[in-house]
mmCIF file of C-alpha atoms and ligand atoms in Angstrom:
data_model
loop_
_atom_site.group_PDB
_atom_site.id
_atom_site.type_symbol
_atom_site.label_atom_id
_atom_site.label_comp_id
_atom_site.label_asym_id
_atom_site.label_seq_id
_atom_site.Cartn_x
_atom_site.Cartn_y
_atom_site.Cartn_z
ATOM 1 C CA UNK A 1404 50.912 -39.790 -33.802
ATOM 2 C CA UNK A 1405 49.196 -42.297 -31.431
ATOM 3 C CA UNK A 1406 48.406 -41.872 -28.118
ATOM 4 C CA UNK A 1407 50.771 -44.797 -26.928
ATOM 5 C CA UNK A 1408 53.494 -43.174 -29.486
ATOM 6 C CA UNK A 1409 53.723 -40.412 -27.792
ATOM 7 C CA UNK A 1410 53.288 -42.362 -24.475
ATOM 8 C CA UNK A 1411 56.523 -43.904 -25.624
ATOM 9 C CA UNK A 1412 58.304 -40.564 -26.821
ATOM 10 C CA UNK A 1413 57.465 -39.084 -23.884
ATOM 11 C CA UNK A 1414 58.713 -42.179 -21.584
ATOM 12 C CA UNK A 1415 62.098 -42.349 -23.815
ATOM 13 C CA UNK A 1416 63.191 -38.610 -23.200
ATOM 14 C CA UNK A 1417 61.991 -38.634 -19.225
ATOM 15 C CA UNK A 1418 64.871 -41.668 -19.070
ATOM 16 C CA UNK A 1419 66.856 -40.005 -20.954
ATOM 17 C CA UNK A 1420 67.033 -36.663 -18.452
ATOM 18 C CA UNK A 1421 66.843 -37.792 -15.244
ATOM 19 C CA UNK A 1422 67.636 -41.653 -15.115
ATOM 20 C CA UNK A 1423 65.708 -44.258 -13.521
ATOM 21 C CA UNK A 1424 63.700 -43.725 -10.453
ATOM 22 C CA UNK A 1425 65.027 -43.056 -7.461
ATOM 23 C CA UNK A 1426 63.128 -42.101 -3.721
ATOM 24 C CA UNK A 1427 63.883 -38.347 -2.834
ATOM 25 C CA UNK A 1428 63.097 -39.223 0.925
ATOM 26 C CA UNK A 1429 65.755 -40.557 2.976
ATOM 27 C CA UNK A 1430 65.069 -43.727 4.675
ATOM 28 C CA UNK A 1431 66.499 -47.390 5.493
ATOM 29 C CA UNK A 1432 63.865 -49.552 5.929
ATOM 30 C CA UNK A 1433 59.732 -49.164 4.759
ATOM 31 C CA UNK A 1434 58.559 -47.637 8.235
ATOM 32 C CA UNK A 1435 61.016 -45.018 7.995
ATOM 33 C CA UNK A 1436 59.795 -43.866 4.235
ATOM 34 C CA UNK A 1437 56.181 -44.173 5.309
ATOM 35 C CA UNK A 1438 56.257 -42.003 7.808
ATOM 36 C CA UNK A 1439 58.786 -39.412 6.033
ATOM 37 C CA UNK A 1440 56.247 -39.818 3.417
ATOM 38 C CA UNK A 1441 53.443 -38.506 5.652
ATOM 39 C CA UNK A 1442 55.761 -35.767 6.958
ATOM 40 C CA UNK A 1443 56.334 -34.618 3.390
ATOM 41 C CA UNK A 1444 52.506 -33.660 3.133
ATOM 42 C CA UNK A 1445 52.758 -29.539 2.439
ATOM 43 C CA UNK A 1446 56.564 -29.694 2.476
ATOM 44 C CA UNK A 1447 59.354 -30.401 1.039
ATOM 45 C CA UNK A 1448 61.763 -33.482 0.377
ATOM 46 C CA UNK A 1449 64.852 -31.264 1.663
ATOM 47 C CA UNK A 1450 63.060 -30.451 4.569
ATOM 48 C CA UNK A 1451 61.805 -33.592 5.494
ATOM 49 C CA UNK A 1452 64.904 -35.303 4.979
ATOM 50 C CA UNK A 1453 66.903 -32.446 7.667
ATOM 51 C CA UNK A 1454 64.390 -33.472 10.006
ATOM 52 C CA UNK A 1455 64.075 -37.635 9.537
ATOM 53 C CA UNK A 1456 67.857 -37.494 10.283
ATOM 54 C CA UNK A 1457 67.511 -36.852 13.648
ATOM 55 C CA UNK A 1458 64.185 -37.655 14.484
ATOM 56 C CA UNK A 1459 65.135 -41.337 12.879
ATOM 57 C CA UNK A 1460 68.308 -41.450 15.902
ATOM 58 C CA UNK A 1461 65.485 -40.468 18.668
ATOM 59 C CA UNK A 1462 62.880 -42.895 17.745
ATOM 60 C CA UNK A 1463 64.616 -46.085 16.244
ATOM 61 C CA UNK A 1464 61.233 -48.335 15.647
ATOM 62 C CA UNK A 1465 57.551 -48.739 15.212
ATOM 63 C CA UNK A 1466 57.014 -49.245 18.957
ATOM 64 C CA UNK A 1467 59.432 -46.081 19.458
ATOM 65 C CA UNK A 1468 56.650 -43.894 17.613
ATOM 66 C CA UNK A 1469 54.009 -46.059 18.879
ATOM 67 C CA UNK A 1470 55.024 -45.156 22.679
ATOM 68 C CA UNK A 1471 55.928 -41.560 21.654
ATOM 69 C CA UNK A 1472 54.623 -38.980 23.763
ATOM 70 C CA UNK A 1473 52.987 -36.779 21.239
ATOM 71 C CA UNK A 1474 53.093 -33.254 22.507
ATOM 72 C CA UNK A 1475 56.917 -33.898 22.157
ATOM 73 C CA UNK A 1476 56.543 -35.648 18.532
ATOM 74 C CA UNK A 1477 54.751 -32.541 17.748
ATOM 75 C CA UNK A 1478 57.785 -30.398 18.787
ATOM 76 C CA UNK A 1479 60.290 -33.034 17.166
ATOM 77 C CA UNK A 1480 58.528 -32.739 13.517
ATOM 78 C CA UNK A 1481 57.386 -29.460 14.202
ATOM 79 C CA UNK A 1482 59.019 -27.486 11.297
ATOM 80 C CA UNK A 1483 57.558 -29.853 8.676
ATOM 81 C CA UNK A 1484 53.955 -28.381 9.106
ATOM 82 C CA UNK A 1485 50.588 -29.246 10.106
ATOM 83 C CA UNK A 1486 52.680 -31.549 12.842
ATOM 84 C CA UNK A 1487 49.545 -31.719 15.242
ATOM 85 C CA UNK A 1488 47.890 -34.211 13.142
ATOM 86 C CA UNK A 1489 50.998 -35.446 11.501
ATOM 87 C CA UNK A 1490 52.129 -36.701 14.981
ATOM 88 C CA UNK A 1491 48.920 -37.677 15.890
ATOM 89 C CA UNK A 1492 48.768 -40.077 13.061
ATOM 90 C CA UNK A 1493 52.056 -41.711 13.157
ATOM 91 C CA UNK A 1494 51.393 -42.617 16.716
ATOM 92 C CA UNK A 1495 48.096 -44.037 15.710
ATOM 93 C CA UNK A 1496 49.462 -45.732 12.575
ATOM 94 C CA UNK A 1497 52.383 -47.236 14.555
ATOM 95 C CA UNK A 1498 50.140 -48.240 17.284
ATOM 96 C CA UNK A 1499 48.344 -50.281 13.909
ATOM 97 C CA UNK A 1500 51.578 -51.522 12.916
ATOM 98 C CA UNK A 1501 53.098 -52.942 15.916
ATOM 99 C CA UNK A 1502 49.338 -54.543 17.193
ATOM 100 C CA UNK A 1503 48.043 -56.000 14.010
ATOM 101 C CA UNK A 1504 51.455 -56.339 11.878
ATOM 102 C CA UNK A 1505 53.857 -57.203 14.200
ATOM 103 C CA UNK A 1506 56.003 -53.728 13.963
ATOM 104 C CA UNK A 1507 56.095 -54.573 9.735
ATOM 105 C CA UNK A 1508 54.867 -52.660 6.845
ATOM 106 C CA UNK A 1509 52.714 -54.258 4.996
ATOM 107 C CA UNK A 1510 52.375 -54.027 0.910
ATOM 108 C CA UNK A 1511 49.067 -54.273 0.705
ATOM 109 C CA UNK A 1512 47.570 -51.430 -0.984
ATOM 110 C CA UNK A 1513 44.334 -51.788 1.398
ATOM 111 C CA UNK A 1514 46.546 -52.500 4.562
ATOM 112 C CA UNK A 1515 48.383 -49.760 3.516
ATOM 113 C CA UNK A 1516 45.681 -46.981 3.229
ATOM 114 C CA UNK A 1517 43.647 -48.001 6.045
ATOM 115 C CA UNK A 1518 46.686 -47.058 8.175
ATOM 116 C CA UNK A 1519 45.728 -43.321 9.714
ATOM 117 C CA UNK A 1520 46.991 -40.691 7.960
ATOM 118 C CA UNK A 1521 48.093 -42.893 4.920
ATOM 119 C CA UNK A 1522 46.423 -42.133 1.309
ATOM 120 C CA UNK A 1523 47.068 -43.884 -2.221
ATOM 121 C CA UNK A 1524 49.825 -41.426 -2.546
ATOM 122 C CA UNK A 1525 51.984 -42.536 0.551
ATOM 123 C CA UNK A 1526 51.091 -46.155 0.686
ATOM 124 C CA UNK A 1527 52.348 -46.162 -3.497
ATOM 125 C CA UNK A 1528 55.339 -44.508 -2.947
ATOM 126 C CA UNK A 1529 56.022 -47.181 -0.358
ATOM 127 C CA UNK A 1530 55.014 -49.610 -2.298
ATOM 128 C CA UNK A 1531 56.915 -48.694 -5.034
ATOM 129 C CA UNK A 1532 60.077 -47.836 -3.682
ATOM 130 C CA UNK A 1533 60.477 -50.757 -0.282
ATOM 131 C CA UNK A 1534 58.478 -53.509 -1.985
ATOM 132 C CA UNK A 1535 59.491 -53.500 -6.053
ATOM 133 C CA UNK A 1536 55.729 -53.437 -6.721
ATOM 134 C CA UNK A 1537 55.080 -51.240 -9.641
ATOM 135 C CA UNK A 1538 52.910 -48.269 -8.347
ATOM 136 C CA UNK A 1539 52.092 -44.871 -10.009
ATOM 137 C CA UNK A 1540 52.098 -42.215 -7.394
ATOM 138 C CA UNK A 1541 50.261 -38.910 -7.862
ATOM 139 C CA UNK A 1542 51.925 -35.711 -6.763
ATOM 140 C CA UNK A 1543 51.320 -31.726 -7.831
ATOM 141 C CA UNK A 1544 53.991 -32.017 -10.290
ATOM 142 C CA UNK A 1545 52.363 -35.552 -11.573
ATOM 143 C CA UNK A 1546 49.043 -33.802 -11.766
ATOM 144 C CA UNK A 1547 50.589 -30.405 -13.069
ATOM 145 C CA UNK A 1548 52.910 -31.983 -15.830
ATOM 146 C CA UNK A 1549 50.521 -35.324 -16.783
ATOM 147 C CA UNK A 1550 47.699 -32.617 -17.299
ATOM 148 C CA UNK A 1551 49.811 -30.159 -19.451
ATOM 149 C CA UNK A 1552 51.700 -33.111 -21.820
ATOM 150 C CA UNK A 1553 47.510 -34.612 -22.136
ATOM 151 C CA UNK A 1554 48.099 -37.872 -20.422
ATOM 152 C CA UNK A 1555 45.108 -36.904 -18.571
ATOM 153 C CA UNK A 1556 42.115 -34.568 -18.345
ATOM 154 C CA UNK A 1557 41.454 -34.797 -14.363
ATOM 155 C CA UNK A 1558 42.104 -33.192 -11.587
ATOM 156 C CA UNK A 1559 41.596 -36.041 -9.026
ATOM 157 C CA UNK A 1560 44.471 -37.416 -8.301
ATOM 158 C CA UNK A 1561 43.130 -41.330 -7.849
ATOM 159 C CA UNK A 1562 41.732 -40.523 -11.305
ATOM 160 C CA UNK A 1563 44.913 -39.675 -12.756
ATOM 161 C CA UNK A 1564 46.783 -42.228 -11.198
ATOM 162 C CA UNK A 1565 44.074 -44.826 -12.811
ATOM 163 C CA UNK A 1566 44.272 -43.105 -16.457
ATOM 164 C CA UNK A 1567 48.251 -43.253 -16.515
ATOM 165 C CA UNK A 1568 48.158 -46.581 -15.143
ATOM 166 C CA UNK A 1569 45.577 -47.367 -18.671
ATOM 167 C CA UNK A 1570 48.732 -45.883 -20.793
ATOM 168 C CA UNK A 1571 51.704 -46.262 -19.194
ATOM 169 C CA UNK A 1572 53.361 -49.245 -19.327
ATOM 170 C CA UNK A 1573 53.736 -51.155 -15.610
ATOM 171 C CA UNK A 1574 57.420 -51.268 -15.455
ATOM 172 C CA UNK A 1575 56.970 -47.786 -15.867
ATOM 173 C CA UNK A 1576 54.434 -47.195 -13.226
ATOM 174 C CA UNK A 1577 57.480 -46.035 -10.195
ATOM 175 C CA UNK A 1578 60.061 -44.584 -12.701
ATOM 176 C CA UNK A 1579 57.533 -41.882 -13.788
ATOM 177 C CA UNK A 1580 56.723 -39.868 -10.947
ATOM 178 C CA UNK A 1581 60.332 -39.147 -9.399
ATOM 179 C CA UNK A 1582 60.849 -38.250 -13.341
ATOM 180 C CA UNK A 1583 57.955 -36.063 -13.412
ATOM 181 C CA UNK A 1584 59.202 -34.143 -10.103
ATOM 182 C CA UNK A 1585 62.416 -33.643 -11.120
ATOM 183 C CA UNK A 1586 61.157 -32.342 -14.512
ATOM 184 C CA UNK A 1587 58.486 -30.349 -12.476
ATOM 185 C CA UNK A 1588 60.901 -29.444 -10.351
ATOM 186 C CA UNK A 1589 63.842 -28.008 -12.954
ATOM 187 C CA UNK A 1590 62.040 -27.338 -16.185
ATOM 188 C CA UNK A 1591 58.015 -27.727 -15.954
ATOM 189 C CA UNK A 1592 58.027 -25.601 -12.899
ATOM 190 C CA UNK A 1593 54.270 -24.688 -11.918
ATOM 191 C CA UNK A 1594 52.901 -21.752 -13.294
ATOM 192 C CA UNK A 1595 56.337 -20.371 -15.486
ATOM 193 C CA UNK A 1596 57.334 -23.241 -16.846
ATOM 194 C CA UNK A 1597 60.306 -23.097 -19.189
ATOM 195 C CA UNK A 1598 58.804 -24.668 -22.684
ATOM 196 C CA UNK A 1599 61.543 -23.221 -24.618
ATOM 197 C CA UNK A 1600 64.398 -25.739 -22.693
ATOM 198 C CA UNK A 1601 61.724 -28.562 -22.805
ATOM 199 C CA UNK A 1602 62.891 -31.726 -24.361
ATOM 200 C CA UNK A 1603 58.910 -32.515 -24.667
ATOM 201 C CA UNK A 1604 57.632 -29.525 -26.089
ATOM 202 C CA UNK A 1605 57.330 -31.069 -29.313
ATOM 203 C CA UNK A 1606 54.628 -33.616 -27.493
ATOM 204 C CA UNK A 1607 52.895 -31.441 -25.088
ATOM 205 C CA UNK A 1608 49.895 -29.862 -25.991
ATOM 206 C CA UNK A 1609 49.663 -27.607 -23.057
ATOM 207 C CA UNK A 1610 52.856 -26.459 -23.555
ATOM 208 C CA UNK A 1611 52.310 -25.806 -27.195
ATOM 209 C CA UNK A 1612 48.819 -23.943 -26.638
ATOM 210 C CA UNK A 1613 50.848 -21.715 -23.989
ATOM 211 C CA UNK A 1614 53.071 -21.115 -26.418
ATOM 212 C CA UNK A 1615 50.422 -19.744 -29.270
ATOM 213 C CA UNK A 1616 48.624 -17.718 -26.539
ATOM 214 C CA UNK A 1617 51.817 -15.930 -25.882
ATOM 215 C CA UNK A 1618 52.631 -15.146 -29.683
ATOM 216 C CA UNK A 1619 48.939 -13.965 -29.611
ATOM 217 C CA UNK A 1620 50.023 -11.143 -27.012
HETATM 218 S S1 SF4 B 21 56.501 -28.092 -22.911
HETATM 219 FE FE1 SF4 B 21 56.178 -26.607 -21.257
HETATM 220 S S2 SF4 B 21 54.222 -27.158 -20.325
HETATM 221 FE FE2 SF4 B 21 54.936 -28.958 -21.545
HETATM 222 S S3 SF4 B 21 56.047 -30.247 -20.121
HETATM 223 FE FE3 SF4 B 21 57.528 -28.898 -21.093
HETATM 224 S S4 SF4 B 21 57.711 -27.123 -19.717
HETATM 225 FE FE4 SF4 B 21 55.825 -28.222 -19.173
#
């Protein structure tokens, strides 16, 4: 089997469990899933989303979190983690956004990342999911799962996002990551995953060589 048949194979059966993409993080507009997308950094989606839902009624626009007073942003986003210099950087980014984009978002990927506190990761999934542009974004269960089914032999996640850009097709590119999660999160879960329910065992070669080292045992 080729390397772009099992690309395929492996693309087909991802569709076929958990549907086409769809963004995890509640939001309404692109500022509100950038900066729930910085707030997801070392937590979850669940979490996030309990806190956006108020946090999105107290501050209701860019030059809301611009003007923030940020000992209370801390306190508002506080149970998300590492909110110091999470609220730190959305004031700063915000303060980018309203003075050099007029409040917007742009789609730019360099706009984007020189935002603070905004990496490839966050300014793809905004890309991705606000903007329709095709972007591959890189999480642990990307990394984890990509790794394991030999899509990839790195580590670094702007590598990885670069080698399954190479073989993935770029229609693709947005549908695979909230595929990967929720197969990271319900099947390929990190360090028991469940290779006897997988529908991609038959393709994944770190599956399959966890699977001989067990029989070994
Ligand atoms: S076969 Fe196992 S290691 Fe491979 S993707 Fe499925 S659960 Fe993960």
């Amino acid at each position: 089997m080729t390397k772009k048949e099992k690309v395929d194979a492996v693309l087909t059966l991802l569709l076929e469990e958990y549907g086409p993409t769809k963004c995890y993080l509640e939001h309404e507009n692109p500022w509100q899933l950038l900066i729930a997308t910085m707030l997801s950094a070392q937590c979850t989606d669940a979490r996030v989303n309990i806190v956006t839902k108020d946090l999105f009624q107290k501050y209701t626009s860019v030059k809301a979190f611009a003007e923030a007073d940020l000992a209370e942003l801390e306190q508002d986003i506080h149970s998300t983690g590492f909110y110091h210099n999470k609220a730190k950087n959305i004031i700063a980014c915000c303060r980018k956004l309203l003075h050099e984009y007029d409040g917007e978002v742009p789609s730019n990927i360099d706009a984007l990342t020189g935002l603070a506190g905004v990496g490839r990761k966050t300014a793809n999934v905004v890309r991705g999911h606000c903007f329709g542009i095709p972007s591959v974004v890189v999480d642990t269960h990307v990394k984890r799962v990509s790794n394991l089914l030999g899509l990839t032999t790195n580590q670094d996640p702007v590598k990885i996002e670069f080698d399954l850009m190479k073989i993935v097709p770029q229609e693709k590119w947005t549908d695979i990551n909230t595929q990967m999660i929720a197969h990271g999160r319900k099947v390929c879960i990190a360090r028991r995953p469940k290779c006897a329910e997988c529908v991609l065992f038959p393709y994944c070669t770190g599956g399959q060589k966890l699977q001989k080292e067990k029989q070994k045992t």
